[in-house]
Coordinates of C-alpha atoms in Angstrom, one line a residue:
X10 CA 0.0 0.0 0.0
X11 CA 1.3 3.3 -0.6
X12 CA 0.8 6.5 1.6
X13 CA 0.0 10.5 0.8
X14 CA 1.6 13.4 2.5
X15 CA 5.5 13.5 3.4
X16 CA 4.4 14.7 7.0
X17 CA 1.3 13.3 7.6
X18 CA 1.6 10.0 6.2
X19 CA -1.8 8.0 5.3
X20 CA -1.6 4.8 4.1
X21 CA -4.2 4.3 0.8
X22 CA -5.9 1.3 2.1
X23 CA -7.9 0.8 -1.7
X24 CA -5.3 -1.8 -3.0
X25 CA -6.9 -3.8 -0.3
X26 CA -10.4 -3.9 -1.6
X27 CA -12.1 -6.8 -2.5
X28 CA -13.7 -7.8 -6.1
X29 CA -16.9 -7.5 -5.1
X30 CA -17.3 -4.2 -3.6
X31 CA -16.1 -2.4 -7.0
X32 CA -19.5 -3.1 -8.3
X33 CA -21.8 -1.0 -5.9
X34 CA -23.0 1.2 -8.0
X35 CA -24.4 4.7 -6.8
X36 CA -27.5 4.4 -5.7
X37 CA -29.6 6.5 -8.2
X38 CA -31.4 8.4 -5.8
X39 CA -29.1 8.6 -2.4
X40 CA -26.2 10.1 -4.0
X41 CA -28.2 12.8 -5.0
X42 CA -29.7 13.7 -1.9
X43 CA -27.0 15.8 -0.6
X44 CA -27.1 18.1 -3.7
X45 CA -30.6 19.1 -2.2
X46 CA -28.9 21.3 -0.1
X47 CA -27.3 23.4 -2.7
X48 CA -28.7 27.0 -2.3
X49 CA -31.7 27.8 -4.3
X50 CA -32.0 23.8 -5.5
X51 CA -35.1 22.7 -6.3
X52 CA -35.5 19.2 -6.2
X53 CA -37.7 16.8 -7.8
X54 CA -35.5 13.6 -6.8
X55 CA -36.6 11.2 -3.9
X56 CA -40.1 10.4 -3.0
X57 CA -40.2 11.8 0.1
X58 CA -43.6 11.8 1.9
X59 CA -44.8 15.1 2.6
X60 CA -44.1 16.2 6.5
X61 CA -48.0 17.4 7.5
X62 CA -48.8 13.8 6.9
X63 CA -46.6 12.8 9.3
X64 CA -49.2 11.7 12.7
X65 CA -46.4 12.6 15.4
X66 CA -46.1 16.0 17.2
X67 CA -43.1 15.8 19.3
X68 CA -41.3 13.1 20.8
X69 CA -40.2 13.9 24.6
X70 CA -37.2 12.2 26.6
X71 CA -37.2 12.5 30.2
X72 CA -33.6 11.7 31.9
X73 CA -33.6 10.0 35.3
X74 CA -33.1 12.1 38.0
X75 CA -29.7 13.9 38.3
X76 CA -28.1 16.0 40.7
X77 CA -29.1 19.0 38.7
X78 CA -33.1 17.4 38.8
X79 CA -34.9 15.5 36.3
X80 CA -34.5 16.5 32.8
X81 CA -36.7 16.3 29.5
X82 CA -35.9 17.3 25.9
X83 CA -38.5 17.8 23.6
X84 CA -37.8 17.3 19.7
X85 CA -40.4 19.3 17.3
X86 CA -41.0 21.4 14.6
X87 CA -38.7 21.3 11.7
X88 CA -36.3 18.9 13.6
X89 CA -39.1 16.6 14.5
X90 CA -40.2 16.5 10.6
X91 CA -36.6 15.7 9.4
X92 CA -36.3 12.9 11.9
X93 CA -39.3 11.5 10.8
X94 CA -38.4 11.9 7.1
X95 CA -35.7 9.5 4.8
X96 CA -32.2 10.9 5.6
X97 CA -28.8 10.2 4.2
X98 CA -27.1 7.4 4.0
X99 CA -23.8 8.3 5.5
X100 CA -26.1 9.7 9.0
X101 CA -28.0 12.8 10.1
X102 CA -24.7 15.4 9.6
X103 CA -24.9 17.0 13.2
X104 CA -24.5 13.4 14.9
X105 CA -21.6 12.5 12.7
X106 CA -19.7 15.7 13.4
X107 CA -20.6 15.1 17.3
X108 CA -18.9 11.7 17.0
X109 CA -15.7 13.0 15.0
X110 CA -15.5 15.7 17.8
X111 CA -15.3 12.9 20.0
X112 CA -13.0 11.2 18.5
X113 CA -10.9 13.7 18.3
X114 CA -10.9 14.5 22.4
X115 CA -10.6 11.2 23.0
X116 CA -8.3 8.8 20.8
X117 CA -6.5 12.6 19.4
X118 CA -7.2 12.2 16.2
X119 CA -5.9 14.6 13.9
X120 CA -8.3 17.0 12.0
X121 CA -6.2 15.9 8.5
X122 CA -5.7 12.5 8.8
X123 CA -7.9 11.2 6.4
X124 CA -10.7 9.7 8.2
X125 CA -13.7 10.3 8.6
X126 CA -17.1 8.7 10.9
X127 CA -20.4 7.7 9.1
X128 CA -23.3 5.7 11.1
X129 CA -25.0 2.4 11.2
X130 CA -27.6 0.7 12.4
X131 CA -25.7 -1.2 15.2
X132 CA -22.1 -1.9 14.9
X133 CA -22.6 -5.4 13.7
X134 CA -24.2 -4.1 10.6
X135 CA -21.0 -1.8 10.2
X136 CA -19.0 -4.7 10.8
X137 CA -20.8 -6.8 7.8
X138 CA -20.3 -4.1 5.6
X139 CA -16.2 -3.6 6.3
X140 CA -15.9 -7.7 5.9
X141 CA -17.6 -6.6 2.6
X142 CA -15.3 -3.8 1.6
X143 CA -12.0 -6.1 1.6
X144 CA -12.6 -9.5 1.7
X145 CA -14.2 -11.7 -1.2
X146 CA -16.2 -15.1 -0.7
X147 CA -13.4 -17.8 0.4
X148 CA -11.1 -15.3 1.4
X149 CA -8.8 -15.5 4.6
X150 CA -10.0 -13.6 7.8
X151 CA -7.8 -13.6 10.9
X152 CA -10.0 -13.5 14.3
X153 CA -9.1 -12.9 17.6
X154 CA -10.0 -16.4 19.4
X155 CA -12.2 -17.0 21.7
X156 CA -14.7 -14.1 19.5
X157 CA -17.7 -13.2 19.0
X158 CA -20.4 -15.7 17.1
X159 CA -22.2 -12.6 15.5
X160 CA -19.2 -12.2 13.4
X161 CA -18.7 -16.0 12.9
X162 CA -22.1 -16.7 11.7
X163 CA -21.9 -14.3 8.5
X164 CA -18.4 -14.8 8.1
X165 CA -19.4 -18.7 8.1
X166 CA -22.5 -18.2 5.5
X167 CA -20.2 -15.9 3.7
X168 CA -17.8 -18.9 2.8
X169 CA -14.8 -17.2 4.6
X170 CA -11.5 -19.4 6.1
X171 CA -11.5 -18.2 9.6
X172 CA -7.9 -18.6 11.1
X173 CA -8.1 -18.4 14.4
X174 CA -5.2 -16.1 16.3
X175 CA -5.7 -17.1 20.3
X176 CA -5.9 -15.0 23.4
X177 CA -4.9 -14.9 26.9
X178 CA -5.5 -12.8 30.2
X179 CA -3.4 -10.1 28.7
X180 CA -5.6 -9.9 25.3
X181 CA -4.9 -10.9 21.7
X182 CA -1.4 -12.8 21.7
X183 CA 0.9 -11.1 18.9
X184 CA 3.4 -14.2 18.9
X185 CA 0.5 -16.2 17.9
X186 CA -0.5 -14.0 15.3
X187 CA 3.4 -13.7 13.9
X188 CA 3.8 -17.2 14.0
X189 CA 0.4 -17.5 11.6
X190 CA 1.8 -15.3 9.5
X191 CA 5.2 -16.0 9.4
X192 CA 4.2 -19.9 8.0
X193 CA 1.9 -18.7 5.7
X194 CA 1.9 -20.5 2.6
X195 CA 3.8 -18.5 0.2
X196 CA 1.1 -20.1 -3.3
X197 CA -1.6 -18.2 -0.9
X198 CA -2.4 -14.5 -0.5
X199 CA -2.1 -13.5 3.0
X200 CA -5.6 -12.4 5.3
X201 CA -6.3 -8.4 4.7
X202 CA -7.9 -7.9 7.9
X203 CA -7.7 -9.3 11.5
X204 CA -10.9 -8.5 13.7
X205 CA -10.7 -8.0 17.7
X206 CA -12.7 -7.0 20.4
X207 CA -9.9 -5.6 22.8
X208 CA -11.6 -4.1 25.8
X209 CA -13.6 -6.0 27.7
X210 CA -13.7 -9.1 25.5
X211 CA -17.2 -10.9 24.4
X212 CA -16.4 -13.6 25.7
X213 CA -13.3 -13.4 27.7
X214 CA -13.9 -10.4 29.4
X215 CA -10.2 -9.1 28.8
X216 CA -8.5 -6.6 27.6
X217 CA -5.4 -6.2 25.4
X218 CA -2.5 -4.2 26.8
X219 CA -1.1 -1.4 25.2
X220 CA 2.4 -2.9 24.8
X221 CA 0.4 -5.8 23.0
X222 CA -1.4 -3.8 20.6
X223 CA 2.0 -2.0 19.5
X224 CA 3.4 -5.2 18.7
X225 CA 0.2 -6.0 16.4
X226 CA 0.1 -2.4 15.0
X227 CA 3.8 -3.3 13.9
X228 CA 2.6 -6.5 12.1
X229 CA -0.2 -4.9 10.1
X230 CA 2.6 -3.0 9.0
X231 CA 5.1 -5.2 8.2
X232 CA 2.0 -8.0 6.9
X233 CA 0.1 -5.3 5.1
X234 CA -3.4 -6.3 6.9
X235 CA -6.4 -4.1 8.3
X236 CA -7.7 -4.5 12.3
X237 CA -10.7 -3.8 12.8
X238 CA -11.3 -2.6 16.5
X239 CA -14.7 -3.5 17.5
X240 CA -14.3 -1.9 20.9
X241 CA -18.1 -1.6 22.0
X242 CA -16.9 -2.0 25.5
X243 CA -14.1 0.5 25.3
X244 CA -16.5 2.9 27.6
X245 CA -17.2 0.1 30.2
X246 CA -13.2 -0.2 31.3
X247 CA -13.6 -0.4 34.9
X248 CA -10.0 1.1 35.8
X249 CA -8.5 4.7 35.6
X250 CA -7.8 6.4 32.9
X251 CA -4.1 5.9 33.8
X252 CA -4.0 2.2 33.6
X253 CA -6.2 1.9 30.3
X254 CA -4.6 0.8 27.5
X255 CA -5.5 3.4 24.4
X256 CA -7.1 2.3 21.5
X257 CA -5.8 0.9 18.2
X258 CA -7.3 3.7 16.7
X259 CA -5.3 6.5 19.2
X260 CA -1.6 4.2 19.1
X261 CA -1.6 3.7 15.5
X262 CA 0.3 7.2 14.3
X263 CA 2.8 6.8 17.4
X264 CA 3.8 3.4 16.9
X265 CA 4.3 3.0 12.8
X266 CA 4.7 7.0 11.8
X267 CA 1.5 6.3 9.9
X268 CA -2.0 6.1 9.9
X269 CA -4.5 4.0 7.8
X270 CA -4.3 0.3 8.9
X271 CA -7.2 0.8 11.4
X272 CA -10.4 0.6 11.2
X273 CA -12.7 1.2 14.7
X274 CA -16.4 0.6 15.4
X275 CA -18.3 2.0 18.6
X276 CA -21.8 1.6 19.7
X277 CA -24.2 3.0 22.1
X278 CA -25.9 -0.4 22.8
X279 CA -24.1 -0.7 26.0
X280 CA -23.5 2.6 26.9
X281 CA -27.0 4.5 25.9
X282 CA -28.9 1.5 24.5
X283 CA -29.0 -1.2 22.3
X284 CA -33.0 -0.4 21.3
X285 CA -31.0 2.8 19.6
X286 CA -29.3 0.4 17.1
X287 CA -26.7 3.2 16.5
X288 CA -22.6 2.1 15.7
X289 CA -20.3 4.7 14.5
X290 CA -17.8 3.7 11.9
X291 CA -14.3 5.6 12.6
X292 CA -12.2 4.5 9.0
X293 CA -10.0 6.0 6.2
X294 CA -12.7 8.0 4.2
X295 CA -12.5 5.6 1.1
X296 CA -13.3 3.2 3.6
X297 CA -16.1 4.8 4.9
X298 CA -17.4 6.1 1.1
X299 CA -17.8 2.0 0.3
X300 CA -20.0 0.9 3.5
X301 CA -22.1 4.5 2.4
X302 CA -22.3 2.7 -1.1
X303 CA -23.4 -0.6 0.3
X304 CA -26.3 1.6 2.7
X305 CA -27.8 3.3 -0.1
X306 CA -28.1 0.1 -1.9
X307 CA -29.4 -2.0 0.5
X308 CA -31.3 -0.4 3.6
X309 CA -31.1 3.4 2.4
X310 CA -30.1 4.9 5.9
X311 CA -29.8 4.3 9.2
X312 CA -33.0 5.6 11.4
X313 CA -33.6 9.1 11.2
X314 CA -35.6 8.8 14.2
X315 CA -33.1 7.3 16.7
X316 CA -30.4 9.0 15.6
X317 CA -32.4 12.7 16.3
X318 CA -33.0 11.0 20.1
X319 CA -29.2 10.1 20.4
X320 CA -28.8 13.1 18.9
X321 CA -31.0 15.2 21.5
X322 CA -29.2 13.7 24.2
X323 CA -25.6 13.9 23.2
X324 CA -26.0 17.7 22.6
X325 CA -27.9 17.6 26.0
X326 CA -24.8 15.6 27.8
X327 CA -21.8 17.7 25.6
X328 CA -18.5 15.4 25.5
X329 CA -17.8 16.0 29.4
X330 CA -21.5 14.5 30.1
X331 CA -21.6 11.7 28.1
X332 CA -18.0 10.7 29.7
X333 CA -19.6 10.9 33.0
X334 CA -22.7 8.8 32.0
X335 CA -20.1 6.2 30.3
X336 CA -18.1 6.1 34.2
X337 CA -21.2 5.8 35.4
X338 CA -22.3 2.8 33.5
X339 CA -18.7 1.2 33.9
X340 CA -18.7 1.5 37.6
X341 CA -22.4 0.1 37.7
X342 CA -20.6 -2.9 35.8
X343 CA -17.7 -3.4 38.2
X344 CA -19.9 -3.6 41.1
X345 CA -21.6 -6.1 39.7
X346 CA -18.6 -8.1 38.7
X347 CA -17.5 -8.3 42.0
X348 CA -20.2 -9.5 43.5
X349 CA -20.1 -12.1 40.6
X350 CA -16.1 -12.8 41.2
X351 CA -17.2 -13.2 45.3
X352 CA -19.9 -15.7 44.4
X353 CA -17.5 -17.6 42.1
X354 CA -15.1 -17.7 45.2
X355 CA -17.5 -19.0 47.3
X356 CA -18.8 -22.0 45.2
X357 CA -16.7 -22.7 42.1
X358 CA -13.0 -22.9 43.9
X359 CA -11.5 -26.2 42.5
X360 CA -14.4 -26.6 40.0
X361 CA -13.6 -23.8 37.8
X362 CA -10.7 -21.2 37.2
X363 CA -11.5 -17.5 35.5
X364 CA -9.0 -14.3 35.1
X365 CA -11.3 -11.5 36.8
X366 CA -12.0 -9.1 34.0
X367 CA -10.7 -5.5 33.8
X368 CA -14.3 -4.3 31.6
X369 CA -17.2 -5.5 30.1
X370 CA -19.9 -7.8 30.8
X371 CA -18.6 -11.1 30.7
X372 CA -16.6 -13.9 32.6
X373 CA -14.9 -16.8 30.9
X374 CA -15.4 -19.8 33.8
X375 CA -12.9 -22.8 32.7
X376 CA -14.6 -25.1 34.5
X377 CA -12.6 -28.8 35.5
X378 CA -14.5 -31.4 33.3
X379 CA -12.9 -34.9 33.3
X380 CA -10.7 -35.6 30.2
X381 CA -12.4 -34.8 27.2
X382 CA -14.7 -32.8 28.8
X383 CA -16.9 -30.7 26.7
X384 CA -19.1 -27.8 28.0
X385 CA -21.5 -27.8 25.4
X386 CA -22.7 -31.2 26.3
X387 CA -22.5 -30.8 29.8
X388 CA -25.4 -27.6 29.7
X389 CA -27.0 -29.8 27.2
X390 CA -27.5 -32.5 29.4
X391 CA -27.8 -31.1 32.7
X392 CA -28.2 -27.2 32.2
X393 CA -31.9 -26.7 32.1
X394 CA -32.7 -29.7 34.6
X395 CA -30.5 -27.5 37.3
X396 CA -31.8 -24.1 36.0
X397 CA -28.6 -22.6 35.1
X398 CA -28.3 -21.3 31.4
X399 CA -24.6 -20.1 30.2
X400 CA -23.2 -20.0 26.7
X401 CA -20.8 -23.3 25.8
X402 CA -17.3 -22.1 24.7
X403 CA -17.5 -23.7 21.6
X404 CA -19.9 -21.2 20.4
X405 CA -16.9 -18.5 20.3
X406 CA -14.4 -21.1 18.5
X407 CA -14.4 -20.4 15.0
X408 CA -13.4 -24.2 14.3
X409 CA -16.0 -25.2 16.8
X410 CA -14.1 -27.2 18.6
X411 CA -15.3 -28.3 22.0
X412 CA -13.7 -26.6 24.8
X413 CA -14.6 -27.0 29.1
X414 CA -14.9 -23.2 29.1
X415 CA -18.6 -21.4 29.4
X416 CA -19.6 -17.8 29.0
X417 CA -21.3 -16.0 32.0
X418 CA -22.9 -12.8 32.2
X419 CA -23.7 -10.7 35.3
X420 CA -25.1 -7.7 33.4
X421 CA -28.6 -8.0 34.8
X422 CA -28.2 -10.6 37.2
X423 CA -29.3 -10.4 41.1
X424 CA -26.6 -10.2 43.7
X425 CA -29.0 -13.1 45.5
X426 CA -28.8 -14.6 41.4
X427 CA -25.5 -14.5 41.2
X428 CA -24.7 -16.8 44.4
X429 CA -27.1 -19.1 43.3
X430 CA -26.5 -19.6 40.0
X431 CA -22.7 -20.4 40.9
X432 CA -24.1 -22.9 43.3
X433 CA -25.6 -24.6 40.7
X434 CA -22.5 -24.2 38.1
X435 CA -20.6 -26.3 41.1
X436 CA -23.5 -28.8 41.2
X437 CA -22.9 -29.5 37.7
X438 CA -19.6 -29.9 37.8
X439 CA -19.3 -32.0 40.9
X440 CA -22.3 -34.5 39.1
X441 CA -19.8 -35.0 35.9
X442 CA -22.2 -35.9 33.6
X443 CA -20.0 -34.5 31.0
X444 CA -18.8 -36.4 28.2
X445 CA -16.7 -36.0 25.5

C-alpha cells in the first residue's frame, strides 16, 4: 500500500479492496440527496412523503433524576419533521460531526488524517459491511480467538477461512499472530484484515495491553493487513484512565509513523442503549465512502428517528456528560462483577478457574471437566434440569471445537442470582455428567 503526505503520512488502504465491492454502484437516488442542499436547489429527486402527513407532534425524553433534577428534551417542529423523514445514507450530519469531535478529544485524532465517521444501524451491521469492503467469498479472515459468534455466523455463510489467532488474560497474543503469519503458505495471499474485540472481550472479558497492541500495530505494517477494533466495550473499562490501555485507533500514528491500517467501530448499545441500534464507523474516508455505497443500496439509511433521540441527548450531555454517564455505567458494571467474582469464590474454587475481567460484561469460567470434557454437552444434558443457562465455549471457536470453558454474564443478574446460580454451576460440575 502506498501513503500520501510527506508529514502526515496516510496509508491508501484501496489496494486492499475486494472484487466484489467495486461493483456497488451509486445508488440512483441517495447520491443525489446531498445536492438538495445546494442554495436555491429545487428538487424533484426522492419520494419523500410530505411532513403534514406525518401523525407525530413531538417526541419527549425525560432523563432520570440527576443532581441538577430530572431533565426532559423535547424534539419538534422542523427537527421533528426531518427525523421523521428519509435521511442520508452516511447519518443525520450533526450526529456525525458530534462523533468526529469525540474522536478527536478522545483517541486525538488529527483533523487531516484522512478519516472520517459515518453511522450504522448497530455496529454489527458496520461490521458486515467492512468484511464486505476487503474481503471476497473464500477469502482469509484472521480472528481474535475465543470471538464473537455474531461475526462468525456471516463470516461462516459468507464462505470465509476463519484462522483463528488465540488470546490470553493479557488480550490478543501477537506471537500467535506472527507465528500465523510468518508460515503462511507463500502459493496463498495473506488475510487483509484481522478482527478483535480488545476491551472487555465478548467472551473473555479481557483486555489487550497497550504494549500488545504495538506489537500487532507493527505486524499490520510489516504484513500489510487491516484491524478492525470492535471496541463496543471501550467505555465500560472499569480502571483509571491511567491504567487503560488506548485504543488501536489513538496508538496507531505513534507506533508506525502512519495512519491508515485501522479501522474502529463503537456503539451505544451498551452505553446509551441497544433499542438505539446506532454504531459509529471511525475509518480512512474511502473506507467509509464504500460501506455508504453498500447503505444506499441496500437499507437506504440508518433511522432518522433514533439517531435525532441520540442526537438530542448527546448535545444535551456535551463530551464531558456523556464521559460521565459512560463512568457511570462502567462502575455500575464493576460492582456487579465483583459481587459475581465473590460468588465464584465461594462456590466454584477447584471446579472452575476464571481471570477476573478489567471491563465489560462477561466472565470466561474454565470449569474442570474430566478428560475430554466438553461444555456444550454438559449444559446440554444437565443445564436446564439445574436451572442454570450459560453460553458453551464452543460457540466462540471459529473451528467449533469443543472446549470446558462457558460464557457467563452478570449484566442484569441479582446479587442473591448471582450466588445461586454459581451454586448450581458447582453442582454440575461436581455431578460429571459431562462427556466428550
Amino acid at each position: 500500500m502506498g501513503s500520501i503526505g510527506p508529514n502526515n503520512a496516510v496509508v491508501d488502504p484501496t489496494p486492499l479492496f475486494s472484487s466484489r465491492v467495486q461493483n456497488w454502484e451509486p445508488g440512483a437516488i441517495r447520491s443525489l440527496l446531498p445536492l438538495e442542499a445546494l442554495p436555491g436547489m429545487i428538487s424533484l429527486v426522492a419520494g419523500k412523503p410530505s411532513p403534514e402527513t406525518f401523525p407525530i407532534a413531538e417526541i419527549a425524553i425525560s432523563l432520570k433524576d440527576t443532581a441538577a433534577g430530572k431533565d426532559r428534551i423535547v424534539v419538534d417542529g422542523e427537527e421533528l419533521n426531518q427525523a421523521l423523514q428519509y435521511g442520508l445514507p452516511r447519518g443525520n450530519a450533526s450526529l456525525i460531526r458530534w462523533f468526529e469531535s469525540l474522536q478527536k478529544r478522545v483517541q486525538g485524532l488529527d483533523e487531516d488524517g484522512g478519516w472520517a465517521c459515518c453511522i450504522g444501524n448497530g455496529s454489527q451491521e458496520l461490521i458486515h459491511r467492512v468484511m464486505q469492503v476487503f474481503t471476497d467469498p473464500g477469502d482469509p479472515v484472521l480472528l481474535e480467538t475465543p470471538t464473537y459468534p455474531g461475526v462468525v455466523g456471516f463470516l461462516r455463510a459468507d464462505g470465509q477461512e476463519l484462522i483463528p489467532v488465540y488470546s490470553d488474560a493479557d488480550g490478543l497474543n501477537p506471537a500467535c499472530l506472527e507465528q500465523t503469519l510468518s508460515t503462511w503458505p507463500s502459493d496463498s495471499s495473506l488475510p487483509k484484515v484481522l478482527y478483535t474485540t480488545p476491551t472487555g472481550s465478548n467472551p473473555t472479558g479481557q483486555s489487550c495491553t497497550e504494549s500488545r497492541k504495538a506489537e500487532i500495530l507493527r505486524l499490520a505494517k510489516r504484513f500489510n493487513f487491516i484491524i478492525l477494533e470492535d471496541d463496543a466495550y471501550y467505555y465500560l473499562d472499569y480502571r483509571d484512565e491511567r491504567h487503560r490501555a488506548r485504543s488501536y485507533l489513538a496508538l496507531e500514528r505513534e507506533v508506525n509513523g502512519d495512519s491508515g491500517r485501522v479501522v474502529r467501530f463503537d456503539s451505544l448499545s451498551k452505553i446509551v442503549s441497544p433499542g438505539l441500534r446506532l454504531g459509529i464507523l471511525t475509518a480512512p474516508a474511502a473506507v467509509v465512502d464504500k460501506v455508504v455505497r453498500i447503505t444506499e443500496n441496500i437499507n437506504l439509511q440508518p433511522s432518522s428517528t433514533t439517531q435525532l433521540i441520540a442526537l438530542s441527548l448527546l448535545r444535551h450531555w456535551g463530551h464531558a456528560g456523556f464521559l460521565a454517564h459512560c463512568a457511570e455505567a462502567a462502575e455500575v458494571y464493576r460492582r456487579r462483577r465483583d459481587l459475581f467474582v465473590a460468588a465464584a469464590e465461594r462456590h466454584l474454587q477447584g471446579r472452575a478457574t476464571w481471570v477476573v475481567p478489567t471491563a465489560g460484561m462477561f466472565i470466561w469460567l474454565e470449569l474442570q471437566l474430566p478428560p475430554g470434557g466438553n461444555s456444550f454437552e454438559l449444559l446440554k444434558k444437565q443445564g436446564t434440569k439445574n436451572g442454570v443457562l450459560a453460553i458453551p465455549g464452543g460457540a466462540f471457536m471459529p473451528g467449533g471445537e469443543n472446549t470446558c470453558y462457558i460464557r457467563v454474564s452478570f449484566s442484569l443478574v441479582s446479587e442473591g442470582d448471582m450466588d445461586e446460580a454459581c451454586r448450581r454451576i458447582a453442582r454440575l460440575v461436581d455431578g460429571r455428567a459431562c462427556t466428550s
